[in-house]
């Protein structure tokens, strides 16, 4: 009889939140530290604990006479503490999350976050007032078949809390994911700022970072074309500082007065509430085509930056110009840049659309799984620092949020790194209730007069008052600062703290003058001298709507330019009103004639006249900036945390599966063994392997690369499943590495895939190999892993696609 082989197959399931082996056998990990030990314990222990409940043992006690005497609920003890944890990353502590691990069965409600975590292992059910519940299955009735009693306070409390457990979602950035971590400073920046995160080398500041899409509702998909929020809450020893930015360094508008109009235009159209989480509709393009200052942002929005591969692989920007202020009250201007160490990578549009259907939580899942597996995302923080005198000499206005400062003009100064190493314990309590606000700054950081930033300072705070129930949202644990809060604010909804004493005013003598002003040791606004008329309008340099859009265009690779053209073509094709399409193309004519002509050709329209300029001033022609292309950020070349599919069926060569699986796992990748059905796979050597997922459950768009295991019978079985052909085609069309044995060449033919490119040259991302050797990676496997570590090679791409 065939036996289950002792292999590492199944280890990929430990690092995943989708599917898993079809048996209870825990995976075997041959290589030390390939996966976190606690993650292995949690994976195996969860199944062990669940197996202790083959059925609901107390179900029968809910009926008839037995219901008159409630039975105690069935319990089982978890084999490991990690089984009951929300996340195995809880061992990564800091000043904000708390320094001690949570105790099983304890509910403490004081102090840092660890003191308000609740764990129910080994505890009886209670009401919100702490009263033990004898029966949580049935409401209180007058007789078993009679009406429900109004006095059932347990039912009322449970239903009332349920009815009110949803809070208003954010108007924008509603769909988000977050993680805890820290910022580590490289060197003191006392020359520029007294902000405490930058005060000394090696200083670590706890952070909570939330990534988000902008336009969609809370339940929308992750992979839509949209701006991504990149908001960082620094829990500094001087109070909370929120750097609330995006993954794109510029924005659509120049003044906060237009923000409601922009959001109303990009949201679903009000008469039929469509489309959800998409800018491809009339109202958005109608608005931006009448706002030429949006042109620069539109090119970014139609570029690959708007469909990132993951949150871990996108840049972040503070967008606005801020001030840095040092101890001598000297000020410089500053822009903030986050650069991912994994490189900046994007999805293909066709791929993003299919992922929307296959896994709407693609980015959320990716972030969670990487942190659970110990592949902690990292970014480097770089600052562009410049004086007001320098800013006055620039050919653009640094207060204009539709403009960026090329790094060739003001280089980036690397100042520290951001590491995310702990998942939230509870999505609602942390990710949903966290409140970011551009008004949250600390001594050493100050604002500029950017009119969009000035409006955000008001708007974000006002939003939290509505979303989080009142002025005390700062007392929600995830929002609470590290330093103690001392002020004379009182009362309000959901007040948590209980102030001592009789004094709630300042100045006072009855409390000895306390709390007292900090003077120059506290926050003081930079004394900027202003002598101007009160006026509504914009500076002259704000009228340059196209020079930086042209800069972005000429800085893109040919592939990226084609993607921008394709995106405009797709979005504007979905617009119903021809005049709106023509108006957009008229804007693009002021950027680049080739761009405008290509978009017009794709729409089947004549090239209109260029849109009139908003000023007669001569604006600059800028040289290309390589840093504006994603090709400038390839990453470190590793496959760490990348998902790699191995396709196999009955008759597969077990040695080829093991060789692939072990080689991928050894390099930090996440291999998954996929088959036509979930269950045992018989190998040609007479062993059994566990399929971890199916081709139906996890299609090709969810993986960064794929390999087909060797074995003629296995290949024949895979060929009979159309999912295999679809899997191959998607991987090929989206320019991902593919490894196949020579025996699978017929599969390539069925999928219409050739080993050469359209120009006749060899496709280096498609590797056809002899049988794979067990125990030692063959050159073919090594070449496959190397290809999977690089940015995707777009040399396969044709428009329209060949496959």
mmCIF file of N, CA, C and O in Angstrom, residues 182-219:
data_model
loop_
_atom_site.group_PDB
_atom_site.id
_atom_site.type_symbol
_atom_site.label_atom_id
_atom_site.label_comp_id
_atom_site.label_asym_id
_atom_site.label_seq_id
_atom_site.Cartn_x
_atom_site.Cartn_y
_atom_site.Cartn_z
ATOM 1 N N UNK A 182 7.877 49.351 14.075
ATOM 2 C CA UNK A 182 8.704 50.400 14.672
ATOM 3 C C UNK A 182 9.464 51.137 13.583
ATOM 4 O O UNK A 182 9.701 50.616 12.489
ATOM 5 N N UNK A 183 9.821 52.388 13.916
ATOM 6 C CA UNK A 183 10.717 53.173 13.074
ATOM 7 C C UNK A 183 12.042 53.289 13.807
ATOM 8 O O UNK A 183 12.081 53.673 14.976
ATOM 9 N N UNK A 184 13.133 52.944 13.116
ATOM 10 C CA UNK A 184 14.471 53.016 13.710
ATOM 11 C C UNK A 184 15.282 54.103 13.010
ATOM 12 O O UNK A 184 15.505 54.040 11.794
ATOM 13 N N UNK A 185 15.723 55.065 13.788
ATOM 14 C CA UNK A 185 16.460 56.204 13.242
ATOM 15 C C UNK A 185 17.922 55.825 12.989
ATOM 16 O O UNK A 185 18.514 55.053 13.736
ATOM 17 N N UNK A 186 18.494 56.365 11.906
ATOM 18 C CA UNK A 186 19.894 56.089 11.584
ATOM 19 C C UNK A 186 20.844 56.977 12.377
ATOM 20 O O UNK A 186 21.715 56.493 13.087
ATOM 21 N N UNK A 187 20.711 58.297 12.236
ATOM 22 C CA UNK A 187 21.618 59.264 12.846
ATOM 23 C C UNK A 187 20.817 60.458 13.363
ATOM 24 O O UNK A 187 19.743 60.745 12.863
ATOM 25 N N UNK A 188 21.344 61.156 14.376
ATOM 26 C CA UNK A 188 20.627 62.352 14.872
ATOM 27 C C UNK A 188 20.437 63.381 13.761
ATOM 28 O O UNK A 188 21.341 63.607 12.953
ATOM 29 N N UNK A 189 19.263 64.006 13.752
ATOM 30 C CA UNK A 189 18.969 65.061 12.776
ATOM 31 C C UNK A 189 18.770 66.403 13.471
ATOM 32 O O UNK A 189 17.979 67.233 13.041
ATOM 33 N N UNK A 190 19.502 66.610 14.579
ATOM 34 C CA UNK A 190 19.308 67.810 15.392
ATOM 35 C C UNK A 190 19.595 69.084 14.617
ATOM 36 O O UNK A 190 19.100 70.161 14.972
ATOM 37 N N UNK A 191 20.387 68.995 13.538
ATOM 38 C CA UNK A 191 20.642 70.169 12.708
ATOM 39 C C UNK A 191 19.348 70.704 12.099
ATOM 40 O O UNK A 191 19.204 71.916 11.882
ATOM 41 N N UNK A 192 18.413 69.786 11.849
ATOM 42 C CA UNK A 192 17.186 70.165 11.147
ATOM 43 C C UNK A 192 15.943 70.180 12.031
ATOM 44 O O UNK A 192 15.032 70.980 11.800
ATOM 45 N N UNK A 193 15.869 69.258 13.014
ATOM 46 C CA UNK A 193 14.622 69.101 13.750
ATOM 47 C C UNK A 193 14.865 68.615 15.171
ATOM 48 O O UNK A 193 15.826 67.880 15.444
ATOM 49 N N UNK A 194 13.973 69.040 16.059
ATOM 50 C CA UNK A 194 13.999 68.540 17.438
ATOM 51 C C UNK A 194 12.977 67.421 17.647
ATOM 52 O O UNK A 194 12.733 67.017 18.787
ATOM 53 N N UNK A 195 12.379 66.940 16.554
ATOM 54 C CA UNK A 195 11.403 65.847 16.660
ATOM 55 C C UNK A 195 12.084 64.614 17.260
ATOM 56 O O UNK A 195 13.132 64.174 16.781
ATOM 57 N N UNK A 196 11.494 64.037 18.294
ATOM 58 C CA UNK A 196 12.170 62.990 19.060
ATOM 59 C C UNK A 196 12.459 61.706 18.282
ATOM 60 O O UNK A 196 13.441 61.033 18.591
ATOM 61 N N UNK A 197 11.651 61.315 17.268
ATOM 62 C CA UNK A 197 12.028 60.089 16.547
ATOM 63 C C UNK A 197 13.387 60.185 15.861
ATOM 64 O O UNK A 197 14.003 59.157 15.564
ATOM 65 N N UNK A 198 13.863 61.417 15.608
ATOM 66 C CA UNK A 198 15.120 61.618 14.895
ATOM 67 C C UNK A 198 16.243 62.109 15.817
ATOM 68 O O UNK A 198 17.237 62.646 15.363
ATOM 69 N N UNK A 199 16.077 61.897 17.126
ATOM 70 C CA UNK A 199 16.988 62.528 18.088
ATOM 71 C C UNK A 199 18.296 61.780 18.282
ATOM 72 O O UNK A 199 19.303 62.392 18.632
ATOM 73 N N UNK A 200 18.336 60.475 18.086
ATOM 74 C CA UNK A 200 19.562 59.728 18.323
ATOM 75 C C UNK A 200 19.632 58.498 17.429
ATOM 76 O O UNK A 200 18.603 57.980 16.964
ATOM 77 N N UNK A 201 20.862 58.044 17.181
ATOM 78 C CA UNK A 201 21.073 56.864 16.336
ATOM 79 C C UNK A 201 20.511 55.624 17.011
ATOM 80 O O UNK A 201 20.701 55.413 18.214
ATOM 81 N N UNK A 202 19.810 54.814 16.239
ATOM 82 C CA UNK A 202 19.275 53.554 16.755
ATOM 83 C C UNK A 202 17.995 53.684 17.542
ATOM 84 O O UNK A 202 17.437 52.667 17.981
ATOM 85 N N UNK A 203 17.489 54.888 17.732
ATOM 86 C CA UNK A 203 16.254 55.049 18.513
ATOM 87 C C UNK A 203 15.084 54.419 17.774
ATOM 88 O O UNK A 203 14.887 54.654 16.579
ATOM 89 N N UNK A 204 14.289 53.627 18.491
ATOM 90 C CA UNK A 204 13.120 52.987 17.902
ATOM 91 C C UNK A 204 11.850 53.624 18.445
ATOM 92 O O UNK A 204 11.697 53.785 19.663
ATOM 93 N N UNK A 205 10.961 53.974 17.541
ATOM 94 C CA UNK A 205 9.672 54.568 17.891
ATOM 95 C C UNK A 205 8.566 53.623 17.446
ATOM 96 O O UNK A 205 8.520 53.243 16.269
ATOM 97 N N UNK A 206 7.665 53.209 18.336
ATOM 98 C CA UNK A 206 6.558 52.338 17.920
ATOM 99 C C UNK A 206 5.682 53.023 16.878
ATOM 100 O O UNK A 206 5.472 54.246 16.941
ATOM 101 N N UNK A 207 5.174 52.247 15.930
ATOM 102 C CA UNK A 207 4.294 52.799 14.901
ATOM 103 C C UNK A 207 3.125 51.852 14.659
ATOM 104 O O UNK A 207 3.199 50.656 14.962
ATOM 105 N N UNK A 208 2.056 52.410 14.130
ATOM 106 C CA UNK A 208 0.939 51.627 13.602
ATOM 107 C C UNK A 208 0.671 52.183 12.216
ATOM 108 O O UNK A 208 0.471 53.391 12.049
ATOM 109 N N UNK A 209 0.714 51.321 11.199
ATOM 110 C CA UNK A 209 0.636 51.757 9.803
ATOM 111 C C UNK A 209 -0.617 51.170 9.164
ATOM 112 O O UNK A 209 -0.877 49.967 9.280
ATOM 113 N N UNK A 210 -1.393 52.028 8.507
ATOM 114 C CA UNK A 210 -2.593 51.569 7.809
ATOM 115 C C UNK A 210 -2.474 51.897 6.331
ATOM 116 O O UNK A 210 -2.198 53.028 5.945
ATOM 117 N N UNK A 211 -2.666 50.863 5.495
ATOM 118 C CA UNK A 211 -2.705 51.014 4.045
ATOM 119 C C UNK A 211 -4.165 50.936 3.608
ATOM 120 O O UNK A 211 -4.973 50.242 4.232
ATOM 121 N N UNK A 212 -4.501 51.592 2.515
ATOM 122 C CA UNK A 212 -5.909 51.617 2.125
ATOM 123 C C UNK A 212 -6.068 51.988 0.664
ATOM 124 O O UNK A 212 -5.163 52.542 0.039
ATOM 125 N N UNK A 213 -7.235 51.655 0.131
ATOM 126 C CA UNK A 213 -7.662 52.254 -1.132
ATOM 127 C C UNK A 213 -8.472 53.501 -0.787
ATOM 128 O O UNK A 213 -8.884 53.682 0.357
ATOM 129 N N UNK A 214 -8.717 54.356 -1.763
ATOM 130 C CA UNK A 214 -9.357 55.643 -1.476
ATOM 131 C C UNK A 214 -10.848 55.636 -1.806
ATOM 132 O O UNK A 214 -11.676 56.021 -0.994
ATOM 133 N N UNK A 215 -11.210 55.198 -3.004
ATOM 134 C CA UNK A 215 -12.564 55.432 -3.498
ATOM 135 C C UNK A 215 -13.588 54.413 -3.022
ATOM 136 O O UNK A 215 -14.756 54.740 -2.868
ATOM 137 N N UNK A 216 -13.173 53.176 -2.806
ATOM 138 C CA UNK A 216 -14.119 52.104 -2.541
ATOM 139 C C UNK A 216 -14.671 52.103 -1.133
ATOM 140 O O UNK A 216 -14.120 52.713 -0.215
ATOM 141 N N UNK A 217 -15.777 51.391 -0.969
ATOM 142 C CA UNK A 217 -16.364 51.210 0.350
ATOM 143 C C UNK A 217 -15.605 50.127 1.107
ATOM 144 O O UNK A 217 -14.727 49.463 0.574
ATOM 145 N N UNK A 218 -15.982 49.924 2.363
ATOM 146 C CA UNK A 218 -15.242 49.015 3.236
ATOM 147 C C UNK A 218 -15.210 47.590 2.688
ATOM 148 O O UNK A 218 -14.248 46.863 2.892
ATOM 149 N N UNK A 219 -16.246 47.189 1.969
ATOM 150 C CA UNK A 219 -16.304 45.827 1.456
ATOM 151 C C UNK A 219 -15.821 45.673 0.033
ATOM 152 O O UNK A 219 -16.019 44.627 -0.577
#
